[in-house]
PDB file of N, CA and C in Angstrom:
ATOM      1  N   MET S   1      12.429 -52.546 -32.807  1.00 62.00           N
ATOM      2  CA  MET S   1      12.044 -51.648 -31.724  1.00 62.00           C
ATOM      3  C   MET S   1      11.791 -50.229 -32.248  1.00 62.00           C
ATOM      4  N   ASP S   2      12.527 -49.852 -33.307  1.00 77.00           N
ATOM      5  CA  ASP S   2      12.336 -48.510 -33.858  1.00 77.00           C
ATOM      6  C   ASP S   2      10.916 -48.297 -34.341  1.00 77.00           C
ATOM      7  N   GLY S   3      10.307 -49.348 -34.898  1.00 92.00           N
ATOM      8  CA  GLY S   3       8.940 -49.240 -35.369  1.00 92.00           C
ATOM      9  C   GLY S   3       7.968 -48.967 -34.238  1.00 92.00           C
ATOM     10  N   VAL S   4       8.161 -49.643 -33.109  1.00 90.00           N
ATOM     11  CA  VAL S   4       7.300 -49.438 -31.948  1.00 90.00           C
ATOM     12  C   VAL S   4       7.511 -48.038 -31.382  1.00 90.00           C
ATOM     13  N   ALA S   5       8.769 -47.625 -31.287  1.00 88.00           N
ATOM     14  CA  ALA S   5       9.069 -46.286 -30.770  1.00 88.00           C
ATOM     15  C   ALA S   5       8.438 -45.215 -31.657  1.00 88.00           C
ATOM     16  N   GLY S   6       8.518 -45.409 -32.966  1.00 94.00           N
ATOM     17  CA  GLY S   6       7.909 -44.457 -33.894  1.00 94.00           C
ATOM     18  C   GLY S   6       6.395 -44.422 -33.766  1.00 94.00           C
ATOM     19  N   LEU S   7       5.817 -45.596 -33.600  1.00 94.00           N
ATOM     20  CA  LEU S   7       4.370 -45.690 -33.422  1.00 94.00           C
ATOM     21  C   LEU S   7       3.929 -44.954 -32.155  1.00 94.00           C
ATOM     22  N   LEU S   8       4.659 -45.156 -31.078  1.00 93.00           N
ATOM     23  CA  LEU S   8       4.325 -44.466 -29.820  1.00 93.00           C
ATOM     24  C   LEU S   8       4.518 -42.956 -29.934  1.00 93.00           C
ATOM     25  N   ARG S   9       5.569 -42.539 -30.622  1.00 95.00           N
ATOM     26  CA  ARG S   9       5.819 -41.107 -30.832  1.00 95.00           C
ATOM     27  C   ARG S   9       4.667 -40.496 -31.636  1.00 95.00           C
ATOM     28  N   THR S  10       4.240 -41.192 -32.693  1.00 96.00           N
ATOM     29  CA  THR S  10       3.127 -40.717 -33.514  1.00 96.00           C
ATOM     30  C   THR S  10       1.846 -40.643 -32.700  1.00 96.00           C
ATOM     31  N   LEU S  11       1.598 -41.665 -31.891  1.00 96.00           N
ATOM     32  CA  LEU S  11       0.404 -41.675 -31.051  1.00 96.00           C
ATOM     33  C   LEU S  11       0.414 -40.495 -30.082  1.00 96.00           C
ATOM     34  N   ARG S  12       1.561 -40.257 -29.452  1.00 96.00           N
ATOM     35  CA  ARG S  12       1.683 -39.124 -28.523  1.00 96.00           C
ATOM     36  C   ARG S  12       1.384 -37.807 -29.238  1.00 96.00           C
ATOM     37  N   GLU S  13       1.944 -37.644 -30.421  1.00 97.00           N
ATOM     38  CA  GLU S  13       1.718 -36.412 -31.187  1.00 97.00           C
ATOM     39  C   GLU S  13       0.244 -36.240 -31.548  1.00 97.00           C
ATOM     40  N   ARG S  14      -0.389 -37.310 -31.960  1.00 97.00           N
ATOM     41  CA  ARG S  14      -1.810 -37.222 -32.339  1.00 97.00           C
ATOM     42  C   ARG S  14      -2.700 -36.930 -31.140  1.00 97.00           C
ATOM     43  N   LEU S  15      -2.402 -37.569 -30.010  1.00 97.00           N
ATOM     44  CA  LEU S  15      -3.190 -37.304 -28.811  1.00 97.00           C
ATOM     45  C   LEU S  15      -2.998 -35.861 -28.348  1.00 97.00           C
ATOM     46  N   ASP S  16      -1.769 -35.378 -28.442  1.00 97.00           N
ATOM     47  CA  ASP S  16      -1.497 -33.990 -28.064  1.00 97.00           C
ATOM     48  C   ASP S  16      -2.283 -33.024 -28.943  1.00 97.00           C
ATOM     49  N   ALA S  17      -2.373 -33.341 -30.226  1.00 97.00           N
ATOM     50  CA  ALA S  17      -3.115 -32.482 -31.150  1.00 97.00           C
ATOM     51  C   ALA S  17      -4.623 -32.533 -30.899  1.00 97.00           C
ATOM     52  N   LEU S  18      -5.116 -33.650 -30.362  1.00 97.00           N
ATOM     53  CA  LEU S  18      -6.557 -33.827 -30.152  1.00 97.00           C
ATOM     54  C   LEU S  18      -7.065 -33.364 -28.794  1.00 97.00           C
ATOM     55  N   VAL S  19      -6.205 -33.307 -27.815  1.00 96.00           N
ATOM     56  CA  VAL S  19      -6.676 -33.141 -26.439  1.00 96.00           C
ATOM     57  C   VAL S  19      -7.508 -31.874 -26.226  1.00 96.00           C
ATOM     58  N   ASP S  20      -7.170 -30.792 -26.883  1.00 96.00           N
ATOM     59  CA  ASP S  20      -7.947 -29.557 -26.714  1.00 96.00           C
ATOM     60  C   ASP S  20      -9.329 -29.647 -27.342  1.00 96.00           C
ATOM     61  N   GLU S  21      -9.419 -30.301 -28.495  1.00 96.00           N
ATOM     62  CA  GLU S  21     -10.673 -30.364 -29.251  1.00 96.00           C
ATOM     63  C   GLU S  21     -11.529 -31.585 -28.907  1.00 96.00           C
ATOM     64  N   GLU S  22     -10.881 -32.693 -28.605  1.00 97.00           N
ATOM     65  CA  GLU S  22     -11.590 -33.964 -28.387  1.00 97.00           C
ATOM     66  C   GLU S  22     -11.093 -34.676 -27.124  1.00 97.00           C
ATOM     67  N   PRO S  23     -11.230 -34.050 -25.961  1.00 97.00           N
ATOM     68  CA  PRO S  23     -10.695 -34.670 -24.746  1.00 97.00           C
ATOM     69  C   PRO S  23     -11.340 -36.017 -24.407  1.00 97.00           C
ATOM     70  N   VAL S  24     -12.600 -36.204 -24.780  1.00 97.00           N
ATOM     71  CA  VAL S  24     -13.264 -37.483 -24.506  1.00 97.00           C
ATOM     72  C   VAL S  24     -12.607 -38.598 -25.330  1.00 97.00           C
ATOM     73  N   MET S  25     -12.288 -38.310 -26.564  1.00 96.00           N
ATOM     74  CA  MET S  25     -11.621 -39.310 -27.410  1.00 96.00           C
ATOM     75  C   MET S  25     -10.212 -39.612 -26.890  1.00 96.00           C
ATOM     76  N   VAL S  26      -9.543 -38.598 -26.379  1.00 97.00           N
ATOM     77  CA  VAL S  26      -8.212 -38.819 -25.809  1.00 97.00           C
ATOM     78  C   VAL S  26      -8.326 -39.702 -24.577  1.00 97.00           C
ATOM     79  N   MET S  27      -9.343 -39.469 -23.751  1.00 97.00           N
ATOM     80  CA  MET S  27      -9.529 -40.309 -22.573  1.00 97.00           C
ATOM     81  C   MET S  27      -9.867 -41.740 -22.977  1.00 97.00           C
ATOM     82  N   LYS S  28     -10.683 -41.887 -24.014  1.00 97.00           N
ATOM     83  CA  LYS S  28     -10.992 -43.232 -24.505  1.00 97.00           C
ATOM     84  C   LYS S  28      -9.716 -43.925 -24.974  1.00 97.00           C
ATOM     85  N   SER S  29      -8.866 -43.200 -25.653  1.00 96.00           N
ATOM     86  CA  SER S  29      -7.588 -43.752 -26.100  1.00 96.00           C
ATOM     87  C   SER S  29      -6.720 -44.138 -24.906  1.00 96.00           C
ATOM     88  N   ALA S  30      -6.723 -43.305 -23.878  1.00 96.00           N
ATOM     89  CA  ALA S  30      -5.944 -43.612 -22.675  1.00 96.00           C
ATOM     90  C   ALA S  30      -6.446 -44.897 -22.021  1.00 96.00           C
ATOM     91  N   GLU S  31      -7.756 -45.086 -22.009  1.00 97.00           N
ATOM     92  CA  GLU S  31      -8.325 -46.316 -21.445  1.00 97.00           C
ATOM     93  C   GLU S  31      -7.902 -47.532 -22.260  1.00 97.00           C
ATOM     94  N   SER S  32      -7.909 -47.385 -23.571  1.00 96.00           N
ATOM     95  CA  SER S  32      -7.479 -48.490 -24.430  1.00 96.00           C
ATOM     96  C   SER S  32      -6.002 -48.810 -24.208  1.00 96.00           C
ATOM     97  N   LEU S  33      -5.192 -47.786 -24.086  1.00 95.00           N
ATOM     98  CA  LEU S  33      -3.766 -47.996 -23.827  1.00 95.00           C
ATOM     99  C   LEU S  33      -3.537 -48.654 -22.477  1.00 95.00           C
ATOM    100  N   ALA S  34      -4.308 -48.255 -21.471  1.00 95.00           N
ATOM    101  CA  ALA S  34      -4.179 -48.866 -20.142  1.00 95.00           C
ATOM    102  C   ALA S  34      -4.502 -50.358 -20.202  1.00 95.00           C
ATOM    103  N   ALA S  35      -5.498 -50.723 -20.985  1.00 95.00           N
ATOM    104  CA  ALA S  35      -5.848 -52.140 -21.137  1.00 95.00           C
ATOM    105  C   ALA S  35      -4.730 -52.911 -21.828  1.00 95.00           C
ATOM    106  N   ILE S  36      -4.109 -52.290 -22.823  1.00 95.00           N
ATOM    107  CA  ILE S  36      -2.990 -52.933 -23.519  1.00 95.00           C
ATOM    108  C   ILE S  36      -1.824 -53.128 -22.566  1.00 95.00           C
ATOM    109  N   VAL S  37      -1.509 -52.117 -21.796  1.00 93.00           N
ATOM    110  CA  VAL S  37      -0.409 -52.198 -20.825  1.00 93.00           C
ATOM    111  C   VAL S  37      -0.698 -53.273 -19.782  1.00 93.00           C
ATOM    112  N   ALA S  38      -1.936 -53.330 -19.309  1.00 92.00           N
ATOM    113  CA  ALA S  38      -2.313 -54.330 -18.301  1.00 92.00           C
ATOM    114  C   ALA S  38      -2.173 -55.749 -18.839  1.00 92.00           C
ATOM    115  N   GLU S  39      -2.368 -55.916 -20.133  1.00 94.00           N
ATOM    116  CA  GLU S  39      -2.241 -57.242 -20.738  1.00 94.00           C
ATOM    117  C   GLU S  39      -0.785 -57.590 -21.042  1.00 94.00           C
ATOM    118  N   PHE S  40      -0.070 -56.665 -21.659  1.00 95.00           N
ATOM    119  CA  PHE S  40       1.260 -56.991 -22.149  1.00 95.00           C
ATOM    120  C   PHE S  40       2.393 -56.733 -21.161  1.00 95.00           C
ATOM    121  N   GLY S  41       2.204 -55.821 -20.204  1.00 95.00           N
ATOM    122  CA  GLY S  41       3.245 -55.581 -19.196  1.00 95.00           C
ATOM    123  C   GLY S  41       3.559 -56.840 -18.401  1.00 95.00           C
ATOM    124  N   PRO S  42       2.555 -57.499 -17.821  1.00 95.00           N
ATOM    125  CA  PRO S  42       2.820 -58.741 -17.078  1.00 95.00           C
ATOM    126  C   PRO S  42       3.372 -59.858 -17.957  1.00 95.00           C
ATOM    127  N   LEU S  43       2.893 -59.944 -19.192  1.00 95.00           N
ATOM    128  CA  LEU S  43       3.400 -60.970 -20.104  1.00 95.00           C
ATOM    129  C   LEU S  43       4.885 -60.732 -20.387  1.00 95.00           C
ATOM    130  N   ALA S  44       5.237 -59.497 -20.662  1.00 95.00           N
ATOM    131  CA  ALA S  44       6.640 -59.162 -20.915  1.00 95.00           C
ATOM    132  C   ALA S  44       7.491 -59.447 -19.684  1.00 95.00           C
ATOM    133  N   ALA S  45       6.977 -59.145 -18.493  1.00 94.00           N
ATOM    134  CA  ALA S  45       7.727 -59.403 -17.254  1.00 94.00           C
ATOM    135  C   ALA S  45       8.022 -60.888 -17.105  1.00 94.00           C
ATOM    136  N   ARG S  46       7.059 -61.726 -17.435  1.00 94.00           N
ATOM    137  CA  ARG S  46       7.288 -63.175 -17.349  1.00 94.00           C
ATOM    138  C   ARG S  46       8.389 -63.614 -18.313  1.00 94.00           C
ATOM    139  N   TYR S  47       8.367 -63.079 -19.517  1.00 95.00           N
ATOM    140  CA  TYR S  47       9.417 -63.414 -20.487  1.00 95.00           C
ATOM    141  C   TYR S  47      10.778 -62.910 -20.007  1.00 95.00           C
ATOM    142  N   ILE S  48      10.820 -61.694 -19.498  1.00 95.00           N
ATOM    143  CA  ILE S  48      12.076 -61.109 -19.017  1.00 95.00           C
ATOM    144  C   ILE S  48      12.646 -61.943 -17.883  1.00 95.00           C
ATOM    145  N   GLN S  49      11.791 -62.337 -16.945  1.00 93.00           N
ATOM    146  CA  GLN S  49      12.253 -63.150 -15.831  1.00 93.00           C
ATOM    147  C   GLN S  49      12.657 -64.543 -16.294  1.00 93.00           C
ATOM    148  N   GLY S  50      11.893 -65.124 -17.203  1.00 91.00           N
ATOM    149  CA  GLY S  50      12.197 -66.456 -17.713  1.00 91.00           C
ATOM    150  C   GLY S  50      13.498 -66.495 -18.498  1.00 91.00           C
ATOM    151  N   ASP S  51      13.778 -65.418 -19.213  1.00 94.00           N
ATOM    152  CA  ASP S  51      15.008 -65.339 -19.998  1.00 94.00           C
ATOM    153  C   ASP S  51      16.174 -64.816 -19.162  1.00 94.00           C
ATOM    154  N   ALA S  52      15.903 -64.470 -17.920  1.00 94.00           N
ATOM    155  CA  ALA S  52      16.923 -63.921 -17.006  1.00 94.00           C
ATOM    156  C   ALA S  52      17.645 -62.717 -17.633  1.00 94.00           C
ATOM    157  N   VAL S  53      16.862 -61.783 -18.154  1.00 95.00           N
ATOM    158  CA  VAL S  53      17.440 -60.567 -18.722  1.00 95.00           C
ATOM    159  C   VAL S  53      18.112 -59.801 -17.584  1.00 95.00           C
ATOM    160  N   PRO S  54      19.394 -59.464 -17.742  1.00 96.00           N
ATOM    161  CA  PRO S  54      20.102 -58.741 -16.677  1.00 96.00           C
ATOM    162  C   PRO S  54      19.478 -57.363 -16.422  1.00 96.00           C
ATOM    163  N   LEU S  55      19.408 -56.988 -15.169  1.00 95.00           N
ATOM    164  CA  LEU S  55      18.799 -55.712 -14.789  1.00 95.00           C
ATOM    165  C   LEU S  55      19.489 -54.519 -15.460  1.00 95.00           C
ATOM    166  N   PRO S  56      20.813 -54.500 -15.589  1.00 96.00           N
ATOM    167  CA  PRO S  56      21.431 -53.359 -16.288  1.00 96.00           C
ATOM    168  C   PRO S  56      20.940 -53.211 -17.732  1.00 96.00           C
ATOM    169  N   ARG S  57      20.718 -54.334 -18.403  1.00 96.00           N
ATOM    170  CA  ARG S  57      20.212 -54.273 -19.785  1.00 96.00           C
ATOM    171  C   ARG S  57      18.786 -53.732 -19.807  1.00 96.00           C
ATOM    172  N   LEU S  58      17.952 -54.222 -18.890  1.00 96.00           N
ATOM    173  CA  LEU S  58      16.577 -53.745 -18.815  1.00 96.00           C
ATOM    174  C   LEU S  58      16.545 -52.244 -18.533  1.00 96.00           C
ATOM    175  N   ALA S  59      17.364 -51.810 -17.592  1.00 97.00           N
ATOM    176  CA  ALA S  59      17.414 -50.379 -17.241  1.00 97.00           C
ATOM    177  C   ALA S  59      17.826 -49.534 -18.438  1.00 97.00           C
ATOM    178  N   LYS S  60      18.800 -50.021 -19.188  1.00 96.00           N
ATOM    179  CA  LYS S  60      19.267 -49.267 -20.359  1.00 96.00           C
ATOM    180  C   LYS S  60      18.154 -49.143 -21.396  1.00 96.00           C
ATOM    181  N   VAL S  61      17.469 -50.257 -21.673  1.00 93.00           N
ATOM    182  CA  VAL S  61      16.390 -50.240 -22.668  1.00 93.00           C
ATOM    183  C   VAL S  61      15.248 -49.324 -22.212  1.00 93.00           C
ATOM    184  N   LEU S  62      14.932 -49.365 -20.915  1.00 94.00           N
ATOM    185  CA  LEU S  62      13.854 -48.519 -20.391  1.00 94.00           C
ATOM    186  C   LEU S  62      14.280 -47.068 -20.224  1.00 94.00           C
ATOM    187  N   GLY S  63      15.589 -46.819 -20.269  1.00 95.00           N
ATOM    188  CA  GLY S  63      16.085 -45.455 -20.093  1.00 95.00           C
ATOM    189  C   GLY S  63      15.938 -44.965 -18.671  1.00 95.00           C
ATOM    190  N   THR S  64      16.210 -45.857 -17.716  1.00 97.00           N
ATOM    191  CA  THR S  64      16.023 -45.516 -16.313  1.00 97.00           C
ATOM    192  C   THR S  64      17.120 -46.157 -15.468  1.00 97.00           C
ATOM    193  N   THR S  65      17.024 -46.013 -14.178  1.00 97.00           N
ATOM    194  CA  THR S  65      17.996 -46.622 -13.279  1.00 97.00           C
ATOM    195  C   THR S  65      17.676 -48.097 -13.088  1.00 97.00           C
ATOM    196  N   GLU S  66      18.653 -48.836 -12.594  1.00 96.00           N
ATOM    197  CA  GLU S  66      18.416 -50.251 -12.308  1.00 96.00           C
ATOM    198  C   GLU S  66      17.350 -50.413 -11.231  1.00 96.00           C
ATOM    199  N   LYS S  67      17.375 -49.536 -10.246  1.00 97.00           N
ATOM    200  CA  LYS S  67      16.378 -49.613  -9.167  1.00 97.00           C
ATOM    201  C   LYS S  67      14.970 -49.410  -9.725  1.00 97.00           C
ATOM    202  N   ALA S  68      14.803 -48.415 -10.578  1.00 97.00           N
ATOM    203  CA  ALA S  68      13.487 -48.144 -11.166  1.00 97.00           C
ATOM    204  C   ALA S  68      13.065 -49.280 -12.105  1.00 97.00           C
ATOM    205  N   ALA S  69      14.005 -49.816 -12.861  1.00 97.00           N
ATOM    206  CA  ALA S  69      13.693 -50.931 -13.768  1.00 97.00           C
ATOM    207  C   ALA S  69      13.275 -52.163 -12.972  1.00 97.00           C
ATOM    208  N   GLY S  70      13.981 -52.438 -11.884  1.00 96.00           N
ATOM    209  CA  GLY S  70      13.617 -53.570 -11.034  1.00 96.00           C
ATOM    210  C   GLY S  70      12.246 -53.388 -10.415  1.00 96.00           C
ATOM    211  N   SER S  71      11.957 -52.174 -10.029  1.00 96.00           N
ATOM    212  CA  SER S  71      10.651 -51.860  -9.450  1.00 96.00           C
ATOM    213  C   SER S  71       9.537 -52.073 -10.476  1.00 96.00           C
ATOM    214  N   ARG S  72       9.766 -51.637 -11.702  1.00 95.00           N
ATOM    215  CA  ARG S  72       8.772 -51.805 -12.766  1.00 95.00           C
ATOM    216  C   ARG S  72       8.564 -53.290 -13.058  1.00 95.00           C
ATOM    217  N   LEU S  73       9.658 -54.041 -13.118  1.00 95.00           N
ATOM    218  CA  LEU S  73       9.578 -55.473 -13.369  1.00 95.00           C
ATOM    219  C   LEU S  73       8.790 -56.165 -12.263  1.00 95.00           C
ATOM    220  N   THR S  74       9.071 -55.800 -11.028  1.00 94.00           N
ATOM    221  CA  THR S  74       8.356 -56.377  -9.884  1.00 94.00           C
ATOM    222  C   THR S  74       6.871 -56.038  -9.954  1.00 94.00           C
ATOM    223  N   HIS S  75       6.565 -54.809 -10.328  1.00 94.00           N
ATOM    224  CA  HIS S  75       5.163 -54.378 -10.451  1.00 94.00           C
ATOM    225  C   HIS S  75       4.411 -55.235 -11.462  1.00 94.00           C
ATOM    226  N   TYR S  76       4.993 -55.406 -12.640  1.00 93.00           N
ATOM    227  CA  TYR S  76       4.318 -56.200 -13.664  1.00 93.00           C
ATOM    228  C   TYR S  76       4.263 -57.683 -13.311  1.00 93.00           C
ATOM    229  N   ALA S  77       5.317 -58.168 -12.671  1.00 90.00           N
ATOM    230  CA  ALA S  77       5.320 -59.575 -12.229  1.00 90.00           C
ATOM    231  C   ALA S  77       4.206 -59.797 -11.218  1.00 90.00           C
ATOM    232  N   TYR S  78       4.004 -58.820 -10.328  1.00 90.00           N
ATOM    233  CA  TYR S  78       2.942 -58.919  -9.330  1.00 90.00           C
ATOM    234  C   TYR S  78       1.571 -58.953  -9.998  1.00 90.00           C
ATOM    235  N   LEU S  79       1.389 -58.135 -11.026  1.00 88.00           N
ATOM    236  CA  LEU S  79       0.097 -58.111 -11.723  1.00 88.00           C
ATOM    237  C   LEU S  79      -0.210 -59.411 -12.439  1.00 88.00           C
ATOM    238  N   SER S  80       0.842 -60.149 -12.817  1.00 79.00           N
ATOM    239  CA  SER S  80       0.603 -61.396 -13.527  1.00 79.00           C
ATOM    240  C   SER S  80       0.183 -62.529 -12.603  1.00 79.00           C
ATOM    241  N   GLY S  81       0.289 -62.260 -11.296  1.00 73.00           N
ATOM    242  CA  GLY S  81      -0.208 -63.227 -10.324  1.00 73.00           C
ATOM    243  C   GLY S  81       0.712 -64.279  -9.979  1.00 73.00           C
TER     244      GLY S  81
END
């Protein structure tokens, strides 16, 4: 997980550095990220539900409340159809 967190931190830093000079490229990157989230968020929700990951664990990993974590899980589950 540390590798993914580092990758996201690096991406955030690079986008922040580019936004003033290359806002179109930053928007293109945002569109690409939205497509990735749309694909993998619902897939992850199915795995989480299938594995019966406890809501307190999910909330801790997401760094949020159980209510917010449950809401996010429901959102992605809904998108998966």
